[in-house]
Tab-separated table of C-alpha atoms in Angstrom:
chain	number	residue	atom	x	y	z
A	6	UNK	CA	18.423	47.762	-103.779
A	7	UNK	CA	19.966	47.330	-106.738
A	8	UNK	CA	19.527	43.860	-106.980
A	9	UNK	CA	15.854	44.397	-106.886
A	10	UNK	CA	16.033	47.415	-109.097
A	11	UNK	CA	17.653	44.751	-112.077
A	12	UNK	CA	15.244	42.135	-111.466
A	13	UNK	CA	11.649	44.413	-111.310
A	14	UNK	CA	13.047	45.614	-114.041
A	15	UNK	CA	13.763	41.732	-115.954
A	16	UNK	CA	10.196	40.839	-114.508
A	17	UNK	CA	8.450	43.867	-116.437
A	18	UNK	CA	10.477	43.239	-119.668
A	19	UNK	CA	9.880	39.692	-119.621
A	20	UNK	CA	5.736	40.742	-119.226
A	21	UNK	CA	6.026	42.835	-121.417
A	22	UNK	CA	7.330	40.755	-124.519
A	23	UNK	CA	4.232	37.766	-123.259
A	24	UNK	CA	1.831	40.329	-122.932
A	25	UNK	CA	1.568	40.229	-126.793
A	26	UNK	CA	1.135	35.479	-127.009
A	27	UNK	CA	-1.706	34.481	-127.776
A	28	UNK	CA	-2.613	29.799	-126.210
A	29	UNK	CA	-4.613	28.932	-129.309
A	30	UNK	CA	-7.319	26.917	-128.738
A	31	UNK	CA	-6.756	24.289	-131.055
A	32	UNK	CA	-10.297	21.859	-130.000
A	33	UNK	CA	-12.377	24.801	-130.991
A	34	UNK	CA	-10.255	26.460	-134.173
A	35	UNK	CA	-11.932	25.831	-137.723
A	36	UNK	CA	-9.710	25.882	-140.982
A	37	UNK	CA	-12.195	25.137	-143.511
A	38	UNK	CA	-11.146	25.270	-147.861
A	39	UNK	CA	-13.318	25.225	-150.870
A	40	UNK	CA	-12.739	24.612	-154.386
A	41	UNK	CA	-15.173	23.502	-157.582
A	42	UNK	CA	-15.392	20.308	-157.582
A	43	UNK	CA	-17.108	18.652	-161.143
A	44	UNK	CA	-20.503	18.099	-159.620
A	45	UNK	CA	-19.822	21.199	-157.031
A	46	UNK	CA	-18.337	22.519	-154.630
A	47	UNK	CA	-16.113	20.379	-152.587
A	48	UNK	CA	-15.993	21.794	-148.426
A	49	UNK	CA	-13.480	20.287	-146.043
A	50	UNK	CA	-11.574	21.133	-143.198
A	51	UNK	CA	-8.225	20.761	-141.665
A	52	UNK	CA	-7.812	19.773	-137.026
A	53	UNK	CA	-5.325	19.961	-135.254
A	54	UNK	CA	-4.282	23.451	-135.442
A	55	UNK	CA	-0.931	24.334	-133.666
A	56	UNK	CA	0.205	27.597	-133.365
A	57	UNK	CA	2.672	30.360	-131.957
A	58	UNK	CA	1.101	33.608	-132.163
A	59	UNK	CA	1.923	36.711	-130.781
A	60	UNK	CA	0.391	39.929	-131.972
A	61	UNK	CA	-0.600	43.411	-130.188
A	62	UNK	CA	-2.029	45.718	-131.801
A	63	UNK	CA	0.214	48.403	-130.755
A	64	UNK	CA	2.786	46.982	-131.792
A	65	UNK	CA	2.825	44.846	-135.407
A	66	UNK	CA	6.573	44.956	-135.867
A	67	UNK	CA	7.131	42.188	-133.331
A	68	UNK	CA	4.059	40.344	-134.163
A	69	UNK	CA	4.283	36.793	-136.442
A	70	UNK	CA	2.308	33.725	-136.856
A	71	UNK	CA	3.752	30.788	-136.808
A	72	UNK	CA	0.986	27.368	-137.634
A	73	UNK	CA	1.088	24.167	-138.718
A	74	UNK	CA	-1.701	21.282	-139.345
A	75	UNK	CA	-1.732	17.753	-139.775
A	76	UNK	CA	-2.122	17.392	-143.678
A	77	UNK	CA	-3.554	13.740	-142.580
A	78	UNK	CA	-6.935	15.251	-141.010
A	79	UNK	CA	-8.737	16.598	-144.339
A	80	UNK	CA	-11.841	15.941	-144.167
A	81	UNK	CA	-14.681	16.131	-146.468
A	82	UNK	CA	-17.600	14.369	-145.356
A	83	UNK	CA	-16.740	11.664	-148.366
A	84	UNK	CA	-14.495	9.013	-146.712
A	85	UNK	CA	-12.861	7.647	-150.419
A	86	UNK	CA	-12.494	11.223	-151.640
A	87	UNK	CA	-10.730	11.850	-148.282
A	88	UNK	CA	-8.632	8.662	-149.015
A	89	UNK	CA	-7.534	9.545	-152.162
A	90	UNK	CA	-7.018	13.262	-151.036
A	91	UNK	CA	-4.326	11.608	-148.676
A	92	UNK	CA	-2.951	8.514	-150.615
A	93	UNK	CA	-2.312	10.095	-153.790
A	94	UNK	CA	0.794	11.460	-155.091
A	95	UNK	CA	-0.894	13.952	-157.206
A	96	UNK	CA	-2.682	15.903	-154.175
A	97	UNK	CA	-1.847	16.016	-150.907
A	98	UNK	CA	0.219	12.991	-150.476
A	99	UNK	CA	0.511	13.038	-146.460
A	100	UNK	CA	2.943	9.556	-146.220
A	101	UNK	CA	5.519	11.770	-147.909
A	102	UNK	CA	4.450	15.101	-146.964
A	103	UNK	CA	2.687	15.262	-143.294
A	104	UNK	CA	2.304	18.770	-142.361
A	105	UNK	CA	1.539	22.404	-143.900
A	106	UNK	CA	3.062	24.398	-142.354
A	107	UNK	CA	2.881	28.685	-143.182
A	108	UNK	CA	5.336	31.638	-141.047
A	109	UNK	CA	4.202	35.533	-141.362
A	110	UNK	CA	7.256	37.380	-142.305
A	111	UNK	CA	4.572	41.099	-141.821
A	112	UNK	CA	1.730	42.039	-140.035
A	113	UNK	CA	0.169	45.339	-140.842
A	114	UNK	CA	-2.846	47.356	-140.549
A	115	UNK	CA	-5.690	47.746	-143.209
A	116	UNK	CA	-9.641	48.857	-143.554
A	117	UNK	CA	-10.560	45.674	-143.059
A	118	UNK	CA	-8.470	44.576	-140.184
A	119	UNK	CA	-4.867	43.147	-140.790
A	120	UNK	CA	-2.829	40.990	-142.936
A	121	UNK	CA	-0.102	38.626	-142.534
A	122	UNK	CA	2.426	38.617	-145.175
A	123	UNK	CA	4.619	35.354	-145.605
A	124	UNK	CA	5.008	31.373	-146.934
A	125	UNK	CA	3.126	28.383	-146.644
A	126	UNK	CA	4.800	25.858	-147.394
A	127	UNK	CA	2.728	22.605	-149.216
A	128	UNK	CA	3.207	19.360	-150.573
A	129	UNK	CA	7.546	20.694	-150.082
A	130	UNK	CA	6.506	23.495	-151.840
A	131	UNK	CA	6.881	27.331	-150.250
A	132	UNK	CA	5.429	29.990	-151.985
A	133	UNK	CA	4.483	33.817	-150.893
A	134	UNK	CA	0.210	34.099	-149.317
A	135	UNK	CA	-1.609	37.088	-147.843
A	136	UNK	CA	-3.520	36.560	-145.082
A	137	UNK	CA	-6.547	39.071	-144.083
A	138	UNK	CA	-7.399	38.480	-141.233
A	139	UNK	CA	-9.910	40.442	-137.949
A	140	UNK	CA	-8.856	40.452	-134.036
A	141	UNK	CA	-11.752	40.453	-132.190
A	142	UNK	CA	-10.133	40.152	-128.346
A	143	UNK	CA	-12.936	39.659	-125.609
A	144	UNK	CA	-11.810	38.466	-122.068
A	145	UNK	CA	-8.678	37.416	-121.277
A	146	UNK	CA	-9.180	35.725	-124.868
A	147	UNK	CA	-10.055	36.548	-128.474
A	148	UNK	CA	-10.960	35.375	-132.176
A	149	UNK	CA	-8.605	35.465	-135.321
A	150	UNK	CA	-10.835	35.224	-138.637
A	151	UNK	CA	-8.620	35.179	-141.902
A	152	UNK	CA	-8.822	34.264	-145.269
A	153	UNK	CA	-6.652	33.315	-148.592
A	154	UNK	CA	-7.178	32.014	-151.467
A	155	UNK	CA	-4.331	29.780	-153.159
A	156	UNK	CA	-3.667	28.236	-156.673
A	157	UNK	CA	-3.868	24.932	-156.347
A	158	UNK	CA	-1.379	24.396	-159.527
A	159	UNK	CA	1.721	26.216	-157.486
A	160	UNK	CA	1.584	23.811	-154.499
A	161	UNK	CA	1.064	20.397	-157.474
A	162	UNK	CA	-2.131	19.583	-156.121
A	163	UNK	CA	-3.688	17.677	-158.851
A	164	UNK	CA	-3.795	17.567	-162.782
A	165	UNK	CA	-3.215	20.940	-164.469
A	166	UNK	CA	-6.641	22.407	-165.938
A	167	UNK	CA	-9.734	19.115	-165.757
A	168	UNK	CA	-12.866	19.261	-163.852
A	169	UNK	CA	-11.436	20.867	-160.171
A	170	UNK	CA	-11.052	24.653	-160.205
A	171	UNK	CA	-7.738	26.653	-160.027
A	172	UNK	CA	-8.003	28.010	-156.746
A	173	UNK	CA	-8.368	27.393	-153.163
A	174	UNK	CA	-10.567	28.718	-150.587
A	175	UNK	CA	-8.854	29.093	-146.933
A	176	UNK	CA	-10.901	30.319	-143.730
A	177	UNK	CA	-9.906	30.364	-140.548
A	178	UNK	CA	-11.300	30.778	-136.996
A	179	UNK	CA	-8.871	30.757	-134.199
A	180	UNK	CA	-9.815	30.921	-130.670
A	181	UNK	CA	-6.977	31.989	-128.246
A	182	UNK	CA	-6.494	33.733	-124.384
A	183	UNK	CA	-3.623	35.190	-122.671
């Protein structure tokens, strides 16, 4: 009887540990960005999100987000611009820096949803970021929506000043399942 209790307890603990784990629907995840360009706003996106999300509204201290995306998937709808962003040393330089990654340090409740504070690594530079996000559960899944801004010069992207805006705005829509 004692062994059965230990097994039952172990299964219960394992189930609770996985209760907040979410599987990302990478094919339908959207990572978009916008930045002021010389002729208006430049919009673009990345695909192929890989993420480990542990999120439980009742256990924010045990919640975490780790994510990465292949920088070569950058797309602005203009082939020459995409090539320029991938290959130029001053922009993404994807041969040298193939991944863009983030890792949360803390997740907190806010008035409008939640905030994940952590680190973003882009072009070999790691800086703190604050990702404001919401979570809408539904059935056996849900949708995370988030937003954050970065200063492009913090990540050595582009030349200082010039006709490209200082701030890059990033929006995320990440569908998940249990």
